[in-house]
mmCIF file of C-alpha atoms and ligand atoms in Angstrom:
data_model
loop_
_atom_site.group_PDB
_atom_site.id
_atom_site.type_symbol
_atom_site.label_atom_id
_atom_site.label_comp_id
_atom_site.label_asym_id
_atom_site.label_seq_id
_atom_site.Cartn_x
_atom_site.Cartn_y
_atom_site.Cartn_z
ATOM 1 C CA MET S 1 50.833 5.670 21.965
ATOM 2 C CA PHE S 2 52.812 7.350 19.185
ATOM 3 C CA ASN S 3 56.042 5.827 20.508
ATOM 4 C CA SER S 4 54.459 2.412 21.052
ATOM 5 C CA CYS S 5 53.074 2.278 17.517
ATOM 6 C CA LEU S 6 56.459 3.263 16.106
ATOM 7 C CA GLY S 7 58.464 1.051 18.446
ATOM 8 C CA GLN S 8 60.749 4.039 19.109
ATOM 9 C CA ARG S 9 60.984 6.811 21.652
ATOM 10 C CA LEU S 10 60.565 9.805 19.354
ATOM 11 C CA SER S 11 58.090 11.893 21.310
ATOM 12 C CA ILE S 12 58.887 12.915 24.852
ATOM 13 C CA VAL S 13 56.502 11.582 27.494
ATOM 14 C CA THR S 14 55.910 12.940 30.974
ATOM 15 C CA ALA S 15 53.202 12.727 33.621
ATOM 16 C CA LYS S 16 52.511 16.458 33.149
ATOM 17 C CA PRO S 17 49.948 17.729 30.641
ATOM 18 C CA GLN S 18 51.022 19.881 27.677
ATOM 19 C CA THR S 19 54.332 18.119 27.253
ATOM 20 C CA THR S 20 54.149 18.048 23.452
ATOM 21 C CA ARG S 21 54.431 21.545 21.972
ATOM 22 C CA GLY S 22 55.186 21.014 18.307
ATOM 23 C CA ARG S 23 54.471 18.431 15.650
ATOM 24 C CA VAL S 24 56.610 15.299 15.763
ATOM 25 C CA LEU S 25 56.684 13.107 12.685
ATOM 26 C CA GLY S 26 57.208 9.362 12.947
ATOM 27 C CA ILE S 27 57.286 6.837 10.115
ATOM 28 C CA LEU S 28 56.169 3.223 10.415
ATOM 29 C CA SER S 29 57.057 1.060 7.406
ATOM 30 C CA ARG S 30 55.782 -2.470 7.008
ATOM 31 C CA PRO S 31 55.458 -4.725 3.992
ATOM 32 C CA GLY S 32 52.971 -2.958 1.735
ATOM 33 C CA VAL S 33 52.078 -0.119 4.070
ATOM 34 C CA GLN S 34 53.667 3.027 5.418
ATOM 35 C CA ILE S 35 51.928 5.004 8.135
ATOM 36 C CA ILE S 36 53.195 8.508 8.834
ATOM 37 C CA PHE S 37 52.155 9.649 12.284
ATOM 38 C CA LEU S 38 52.049 13.299 13.297
ATOM 39 C CA ASP S 39 52.075 13.664 17.061
ATOM 40 C CA THR S 40 50.624 16.977 18.170
ATOM 41 C CA PRO S 41 49.870 18.846 21.366
ATOM 42 C CA GLY S 42 46.539 18.019 22.967
ATOM 43 C CA LEU S 43 43.410 20.142 22.620
ATOM 44 C CA LEU S 44 43.721 23.109 24.947
ATOM 45 C CA GLU S 45 42.192 26.436 25.941
ATOM 46 C CA PRO S 46 44.900 28.969 24.977
ATOM 47 C CA GLN S 47 46.223 31.148 27.796
ATOM 48 C CA TYR S 48 49.417 32.253 26.091
ATOM 49 C CA ARG S 49 50.418 33.005 22.517
ATOM 50 C CA LEU S 50 52.421 29.751 22.744
ATOM 51 C CA HIS S 51 49.161 27.872 23.315
ATOM 52 C CA GLN S 52 47.621 29.427 20.216
ATOM 53 C CA LEU S 53 50.583 28.205 18.207
ATOM 54 C CA MET S 54 50.220 24.753 19.796
ATOM 55 C CA SER S 55 46.575 24.669 18.762
ATOM 56 C CA ARG S 56 47.603 25.657 15.267
ATOM 57 C CA GLN S 57 49.882 22.626 15.157
ATOM 58 C CA ILE S 58 46.779 20.497 15.604
ATOM 59 C CA GLU S 59 44.997 22.285 12.747
ATOM 60 C CA ILE S 60 47.983 21.906 10.421
ATOM 61 C CA ALA S 61 48.366 18.205 11.228
ATOM 62 C CA VAL S 62 44.659 17.558 10.688
ATOM 63 C CA ARG S 63 44.757 19.386 7.366
ATOM 64 C CA GLU S 64 47.717 17.295 6.182
ATOM 65 C CA ALA S 65 46.373 13.982 7.436
ATOM 66 C CA ASP S 66 44.319 11.265 5.758
ATOM 67 C CA ALA S 67 42.821 10.293 9.096
ATOM 68 C CA VAL S 68 42.613 11.771 12.568
ATOM 69 C CA LEU S 69 43.364 9.698 15.612
ATOM 70 C CA LEU S 70 41.607 11.054 18.682
ATOM 71 C CA LEU S 71 43.193 9.744 21.855
ATOM 72 C CA LEU S 72 41.254 9.886 25.110
ATOM 73 C CA ASP S 73 42.795 9.135 28.480
ATOM 74 C CA GLY S 74 40.857 6.313 30.129
ATOM 75 C CA THR S 75 41.671 7.660 33.593
ATOM 76 C CA SER S 76 40.213 11.130 32.829
ATOM 77 C CA PRO S 77 37.934 10.436 29.862
ATOM 78 C CA TYR S 78 35.779 13.567 30.222
ATOM 79 C CA ASP S 79 38.744 15.920 30.474
ATOM 80 C CA ARG S 80 38.156 19.005 28.269
ATOM 81 C CA ARG S 81 34.789 17.590 27.255
ATOM 82 C CA GLU S 82 33.571 20.711 25.402
ATOM 83 C CA LEU S 83 36.784 21.017 23.428
ATOM 84 C CA VAL S 84 36.612 17.382 22.375
ATOM 85 C CA GLN S 85 32.923 17.629 21.508
ATOM 86 C CA ALA S 86 33.548 20.713 19.377
ATOM 87 C CA PHE S 87 36.511 19.062 17.687
ATOM 88 C CA VAL S 88 34.522 15.954 16.798
ATOM 89 C CA ALA S 89 31.562 18.024 15.607
ATOM 90 C CA HIS S 90 33.698 20.133 13.252
ATOM 91 C CA ASN S 91 36.022 17.401 12.072
ATOM 92 C CA ARG S 92 35.648 16.457 8.394
ATOM 93 C CA LYS S 93 38.416 13.835 8.223
ATOM 94 C CA PRO S 94 37.986 10.120 8.890
ATOM 95 C CA LEU S 95 38.245 9.752 12.658
ATOM 96 C CA VAL S 96 39.579 6.857 14.695
ATOM 97 C CA ALA S 97 38.896 7.349 18.401
ATOM 98 C CA VAL S 98 40.811 5.387 20.996
ATOM 99 C CA LEU S 99 40.507 5.114 24.744
ATOM 100 C CA ASN S 100 43.996 4.660 26.168
ATOM 101 C CA LYS S 101 45.289 3.341 29.509
ATOM 102 C CA VAL S 102 42.767 0.516 29.740
ATOM 103 C CA ASP S 103 45.456 -1.301 31.739
ATOM 104 C CA LEU S 104 44.348 0.954 34.604
ATOM 105 C CA LEU S 105 40.616 0.279 34.177
ATOM 106 C CA ALA S 106 38.602 -2.575 35.635
ATOM 107 C CA PRO S 107 36.762 -4.541 32.911
ATOM 108 C CA HIS S 108 33.333 -3.570 34.268
ATOM 109 C CA ALA S 109 34.295 0.132 34.351
ATOM 110 C CA LEU S 110 35.343 -0.075 30.722
ATOM 111 C CA ARG S 111 32.085 -1.779 29.740
ATOM 112 C CA ASP S 112 30.059 1.152 31.087
ATOM 113 C CA LEU S 113 32.443 3.908 30.119
ATOM 114 C CA GLY S 114 32.854 3.055 26.425
ATOM 115 C CA PRO S 115 29.220 3.454 25.311
ATOM 116 C CA ALA S 116 28.662 6.474 27.590
ATOM 117 C CA LEU S 117 31.672 8.263 26.141
ATOM 118 C CA GLN S 118 30.647 7.475 22.588
ATOM 119 C CA ARG S 119 27.222 8.970 23.187
ATOM 120 C CA GLU S 120 28.560 12.008 25.017
ATOM 121 C CA LEU S 121 31.236 12.858 22.454
ATOM 122 C CA GLY S 122 29.435 11.742 19.315
ATOM 123 C CA LEU S 123 31.858 8.960 18.418
ATOM 124 C CA GLU S 124 30.817 6.150 16.089
ATOM 125 C CA GLU S 125 33.427 3.821 17.480
ATOM 126 C CA LEU S 126 35.848 3.848 20.384
ATOM 127 C CA LEU S 127 38.725 1.396 20.431
ATOM 128 C CA PRO S 128 40.079 0.549 23.896
ATOM 129 C CA ILE S 129 43.883 0.366 23.882
ATOM 130 C CA SER S 130 46.838 0.281 26.194
ATOM 131 C CA ALA S 131 49.898 1.940 24.734
ATOM 132 C CA LEU S 132 51.814 0.667 27.742
ATOM 133 C CA ARG S 133 50.907 -3.015 27.352
ATOM 134 C CA GLY S 134 50.358 -2.915 23.601
ATOM 135 C CA ASP S 135 46.693 -3.974 23.807
ATOM 136 C CA ASN S 136 44.846 -3.474 20.523
ATOM 137 C CA LEU S 137 47.654 -1.543 18.836
ATOM 138 C CA GLU S 138 47.530 -3.934 15.881
ATOM 139 C CA ALA S 139 43.791 -3.344 15.562
ATOM 140 C CA LEU S 140 44.453 0.388 15.674
ATOM 141 C CA LEU S 141 47.054 0.189 12.891
ATOM 142 C CA GLU S 142 44.594 -1.810 10.804
ATOM 143 C CA ARG S 143 41.871 0.825 11.254
ATOM 144 C CA LEU S 144 44.279 3.586 10.258
ATOM 145 C CA THR S 145 45.554 1.648 7.255
ATOM 146 C CA ALA S 146 42.021 1.449 5.885
ATOM 147 C CA PHE S 147 42.043 5.244 5.429
ATOM 148 C CA LEU S 148 45.406 5.518 3.701
ATOM 149 C CA PRO S 149 45.581 6.297 -0.007
ATOM 150 C CA LEU S 150 47.148 3.849 -2.446
ATOM 151 C CA GLY S 151 50.524 4.951 -3.750
ATOM 152 C CA PRO S 152 54.268 4.686 -3.376
ATOM 153 C CA PHE S 153 55.884 5.089 0.044
ATOM 154 C CA LEU S 154 56.515 8.746 0.870
ATOM 155 C CA TYR S 155 59.708 8.005 2.823
ATOM 156 C CA PRO S 156 62.513 5.459 2.487
ATOM 157 C CA GLU S 157 61.675 2.249 4.345
ATOM 158 C CA ASP S 158 64.516 2.589 6.854
ATOM 159 C CA MET S 159 63.609 6.140 7.847
ATOM 160 C CA VAL S 160 61.850 6.568 11.186
ATOM 161 C CA ALA S 161 62.030 10.311 11.788
ATOM 162 C CA GLU S 162 62.416 13.419 9.691
ATOM 163 C CA GLN S 163 63.385 16.045 12.224
ATOM 164 C CA PRO S 164 67.094 16.653 12.885
ATOM 165 C CA GLU S 165 68.934 15.221 15.892
ATOM 166 C CA ARG S 166 69.168 18.735 17.361
ATOM 167 C CA PHE S 167 65.385 18.801 17.664
ATOM 168 C CA PHE S 168 65.331 15.554 19.628
ATOM 169 C CA ALA S 169 68.230 16.715 21.787
ATOM 170 C CA ALA S 170 66.266 19.793 22.825
ATOM 171 C CA GLU S 171 63.187 17.665 23.477
ATOM 172 C CA PHE S 172 65.015 15.180 25.711
ATOM 173 C CA ILE S 173 66.440 18.043 27.771
ATOM 174 C CA ARG S 174 62.960 19.519 28.106
ATOM 175 C CA GLU S 175 61.627 16.103 29.100
ATOM 176 C CA ALA S 176 64.163 15.832 31.916
ATOM 177 C CA ALA S 177 63.294 19.366 33.035
ATOM 178 C CA PHE S 178 59.569 18.517 32.989
ATOM 179 C CA ASN S 179 60.245 15.431 35.095
ATOM 180 C CA GLN S 180 62.333 17.212 37.688
ATOM 181 C CA LEU S 181 60.557 20.547 38.071
ATOM 182 C CA SER S 182 57.139 21.241 39.500
ATOM 183 C CA ASP S 183 54.239 23.667 39.339
ATOM 184 C CA GLU S 184 54.440 26.314 36.625
ATOM 185 C CA LEU S 185 58.187 26.150 36.064
ATOM 186 C CA PRO S 186 58.241 23.350 33.441
ATOM 187 C CA TYR S 187 55.900 25.404 31.298
ATOM 188 C CA ALA S 188 58.124 28.490 31.509
ATOM 189 C CA ILE S 189 61.024 26.551 30.042
ATOM 190 C CA ASN S 190 62.359 26.454 26.530
ATOM 191 C CA VAL S 191 65.453 24.649 25.335
ATOM 192 C CA VAL S 192 67.727 25.861 22.546
ATOM 193 C CA ILE S 193 70.608 23.768 21.233
ATOM 194 C CA GLU S 194 73.629 26.051 20.793
ATOM 195 C CA GLU S 195 76.069 23.472 19.514
ATOM 196 C CA PHE S 196 75.816 19.867 18.374
ATOM 197 C CA ALA S 197 79.143 18.451 17.278
ATOM 198 C CA GLU S 198 79.966 14.818 16.614
ATOM 199 C CA ARG S 199 83.390 14.635 18.169
ATOM 200 C CA LEU S 200 85.427 11.729 19.415
ATOM 201 C CA PRO S 201 85.158 10.188 21.883
ATOM 202 C CA LYS S 202 81.873 11.991 22.711
ATOM 203 C CA THR S 203 79.206 13.938 20.867
ATOM 204 C CA TYR S 204 79.315 17.461 22.297
ATOM 205 C CA ILE S 205 75.987 19.145 22.912
ATOM 206 C CA ALA S 206 75.623 22.605 24.430
ATOM 207 C CA ALA S 207 72.149 23.897 25.229
ATOM 208 C CA THR S 208 70.531 26.888 26.850
ATOM 209 C CA ILE S 209 67.479 26.453 29.026
ATOM 210 C CA TYR S 210 65.429 29.626 28.988
ATOM 211 C CA VAL S 211 63.098 30.597 31.823
ATOM 212 C CA GLU S 212 60.822 33.613 32.103
ATOM 213 C CA ARG S 213 62.013 35.141 35.387
ATOM 214 C CA ASP S 214 65.145 35.585 37.454
ATOM 215 C CA SER S 215 63.534 33.765 40.389
ATOM 216 C CA GLN S 216 62.928 30.718 38.167
ATOM 217 C CA LYS S 217 66.585 30.680 37.220
ATOM 218 C CA GLY S 218 67.573 30.038 40.827
ATOM 219 C CA ILE S 219 65.057 27.216 41.258
ATOM 220 C CA LEU S 220 66.124 25.558 38.032
ATOM 221 C CA ILE S 221 69.807 25.701 38.949
ATOM 222 C CA GLY S 222 69.187 24.555 42.531
ATOM 223 C CA LYS S 223 71.505 24.607 45.544
ATOM 224 C CA GLY S 224 75.075 24.611 44.314
ATOM 225 C CA GLY S 225 73.827 23.741 40.841
ATOM 226 C CA SER S 226 72.408 20.406 42.012
ATOM 227 C CA ARG S 227 69.110 20.456 40.150
ATOM 228 C CA LEU S 228 70.553 21.552 36.848
ATOM 229 C CA ARG S 229 73.195 18.854 37.197
ATOM 230 C CA SER S 230 70.550 16.246 37.846
ATOM 231 C CA ILE S 231 68.469 17.375 34.857
ATOM 232 C CA GLY S 232 71.609 17.214 32.744
ATOM 233 C CA GLN S 233 72.350 13.674 33.907
ATOM 234 C CA GLU S 234 68.861 12.423 33.055
ATOM 235 C CA ALA S 235 68.887 14.161 29.665
ATOM 236 C CA ARG S 236 72.348 12.846 28.831
ATOM 237 C CA LYS S 237 71.281 9.272 29.552
ATOM 238 C CA GLN S 238 68.275 9.591 27.235
ATOM 239 C CA LEU S 239 70.380 11.267 24.567
ATOM 240 C CA GLU S 240 73.028 8.568 24.686
ATOM 241 C CA GLU S 241 70.346 5.934 24.214
ATOM 242 C CA PHE S 242 68.751 7.869 21.374
ATOM 243 C CA LEU S 243 71.968 8.708 19.541
ATOM 244 C CA GLU S 244 73.659 5.421 20.454
ATOM 245 C CA GLN S 245 76.789 7.410 21.276
ATOM 246 C CA PRO S 246 78.419 8.792 24.404
ATOM 247 C CA VAL S 247 77.409 12.412 24.939
ATOM 248 C CA PHE S 248 79.015 15.363 26.698
ATOM 249 C CA LEU S 249 76.187 17.716 27.645
ATOM 250 C CA GLU S 250 76.686 21.293 28.749
ATOM 251 C CA LEU S 251 73.686 23.253 30.016
ATOM 252 C CA TRP S 252 73.303 27.006 30.447
ATOM 253 C CA VAL S 253 70.401 28.918 31.951
ATOM 254 C CA LYS S 254 69.158 32.283 30.721
ATOM 255 C CA VAL S 255 66.136 34.492 31.282
ATOM 256 C CA ARG S 256 63.872 35.540 28.431
ATOM 257 C CA ALA S 257 61.037 37.507 30.012
ATOM 258 C CA ASP S 258 57.544 36.417 28.962
ATOM 259 C CA TRP S 259 58.768 34.476 25.942
ATOM 260 C CA ARG S 260 55.516 32.470 25.850
ATOM 261 C CA ASP S 261 53.642 35.619 24.874
ATOM 262 C CA ARG S 262 56.238 37.285 22.694
ATOM 263 C CA GLU S 263 55.928 36.816 18.966
ATOM 264 C CA ASP S 264 59.619 37.480 18.243
ATOM 265 C CA ASP S 265 60.818 35.003 20.873
ATOM 266 C CA LEU S 266 58.351 32.326 19.772
ATOM 267 C CA GLU S 267 59.537 32.739 16.219
ATOM 268 C CA GLU S 268 63.182 32.568 17.244
ATOM 269 C CA PHE S 269 62.437 29.427 19.275
ATOM 270 C CA GLY S 270 60.774 27.821 16.258
ATOM 271 C CA TYR S 271 57.188 27.732 17.469
ATOM 272 C CA SER S 272 55.547 29.800 14.732
HETATM 273 N N1 GTP E 301 49.110 3.204 32.529
HETATM 274 C C1 GTP E 301 49.339 3.746 31.344
HETATM 275 N N2 GTP E 301 49.957 4.931 31.262
HETATM 276 C C2 GTP E 301 50.169 5.466 30.038
HETATM 277 C C3 GTP E 301 49.751 4.808 28.859
HETATM 278 N N3 GTP E 301 50.082 5.604 27.810
HETATM 279 C C4 GTP E 301 50.671 6.699 28.322
HETATM 280 N N4 GTP E 301 50.737 6.632 29.662
HETATM 281 C C5 GTP E 301 51.286 7.640 30.596
HETATM 282 O O1 GTP E 301 50.517 8.811 30.472
HETATM 283 C C6 GTP E 301 51.302 9.981 30.730
HETATM 284 C C7 GTP E 301 51.135 10.993 29.609
HETATM 285 O O2 GTP E 301 51.745 10.498 28.441
HETATM 286 P P1 GTP E 301 52.131 11.483 27.238
HETATM 287 O O3 GTP E 301 52.595 10.646 26.094
HETATM 288 O O4 GTP E 301 53.061 12.552 27.720
HETATM 289 O O5 GTP E 301 50.718 12.100 26.923
HETATM 290 P P2 GTP E 301 50.259 13.045 25.725
HETATM 291 O O6 GTP E 301 48.897 12.632 25.373
HETATM 292 O O7 GTP E 301 51.249 13.073 24.625
HETATM 293 O O8 GTP E 301 50.144 14.448 26.441
HETATM 294 P P3 GTP E 301 50.826 15.888 26.135
HETATM 295 O O9 GTP E 301 51.992 15.715 25.229
HETATM 296 O O10 GTP E 301 51.254 16.347 27.498
HETATM 297 O O11 GTP E 301 49.754 16.722 25.567
HETATM 298 C C8 GTP E 301 52.731 9.482 30.906
HETATM 299 O O12 GTP E 301 53.000 9.403 32.269
HETATM 300 C C9 GTP E 301 52.692 8.093 30.263
HETATM 301 O O13 GTP E 301 53.636 7.228 30.807
HETATM 302 C C10 GTP E 301 49.097 3.541 28.979
HETATM 303 O O14 GTP E 301 48.682 2.886 28.020
HETATM 304 N N5 GTP E 301 48.911 3.074 30.263
HETATM 305 MG MG1 MG E 302 52.615 14.284 23.997
#
């Protein structure tokens, strides 16, 4: 939804939950209005110190924001019901709630689901959208605009993102790893960009993928290095599209035991 509203692929998207770990800022400028979106992780029950820091990203974004956009997945609308209920109950910011993926819902299912969800979660309004098809995104932008303060633009009109290219490079590598690994392994991964150099004819990017255990290292690398190579190929394609330049990508794998629970590692990796 974030990417669809911005018309750019800034936030990585995968079929696995807990893909987004940090806060990603995206700027949408139109005549007379600038909307600054902060994409955050989803509400979650923390199991690791990393999860606590992810939850804090939500708190920080909400504190900074003029309005909160609560996005529910139409195919699992009651997912984490208590967390969502508690969030809505404690929220003091203007709230715009949307039900996404209506492209996958039959019209009659939507007719019943909308009012039931509103009642259950205490939502005044629930806007059905499809980020995939673009349904109701204009209506959503209009609702959000109503809560924005009057004033000069906060960013130049031609600026879409604020975070450095290195950040997005790490994210695209993590996205490829999420797509190509299964079970717990994607969650044990962290990507660090070691070098990012704009050289001719190709931008040179070297990155380390950290895992938590030696056994995970072998799975990530795969037979004869096949899986790591395949992850690298997918990431390189995305990076070339994003940077609009040919990219030479070099990937390394290292073990950092229990990094998801270690304060010093989380700080080094930029999560705190
Ligand atoms: N059919 C359909 N699929 C969608 C739509 N929007 C997102 N998806 C899919 O839903 C999945 C999750 O998308 P994400 O953007 O990673 O979800 P998220 O809410 O950011 O979740 P996390 O970052 O993991 O917390 C991906 O497979 C998307 O392609 C939509 O409008 N319709
Ligand atoms: Mg996300």
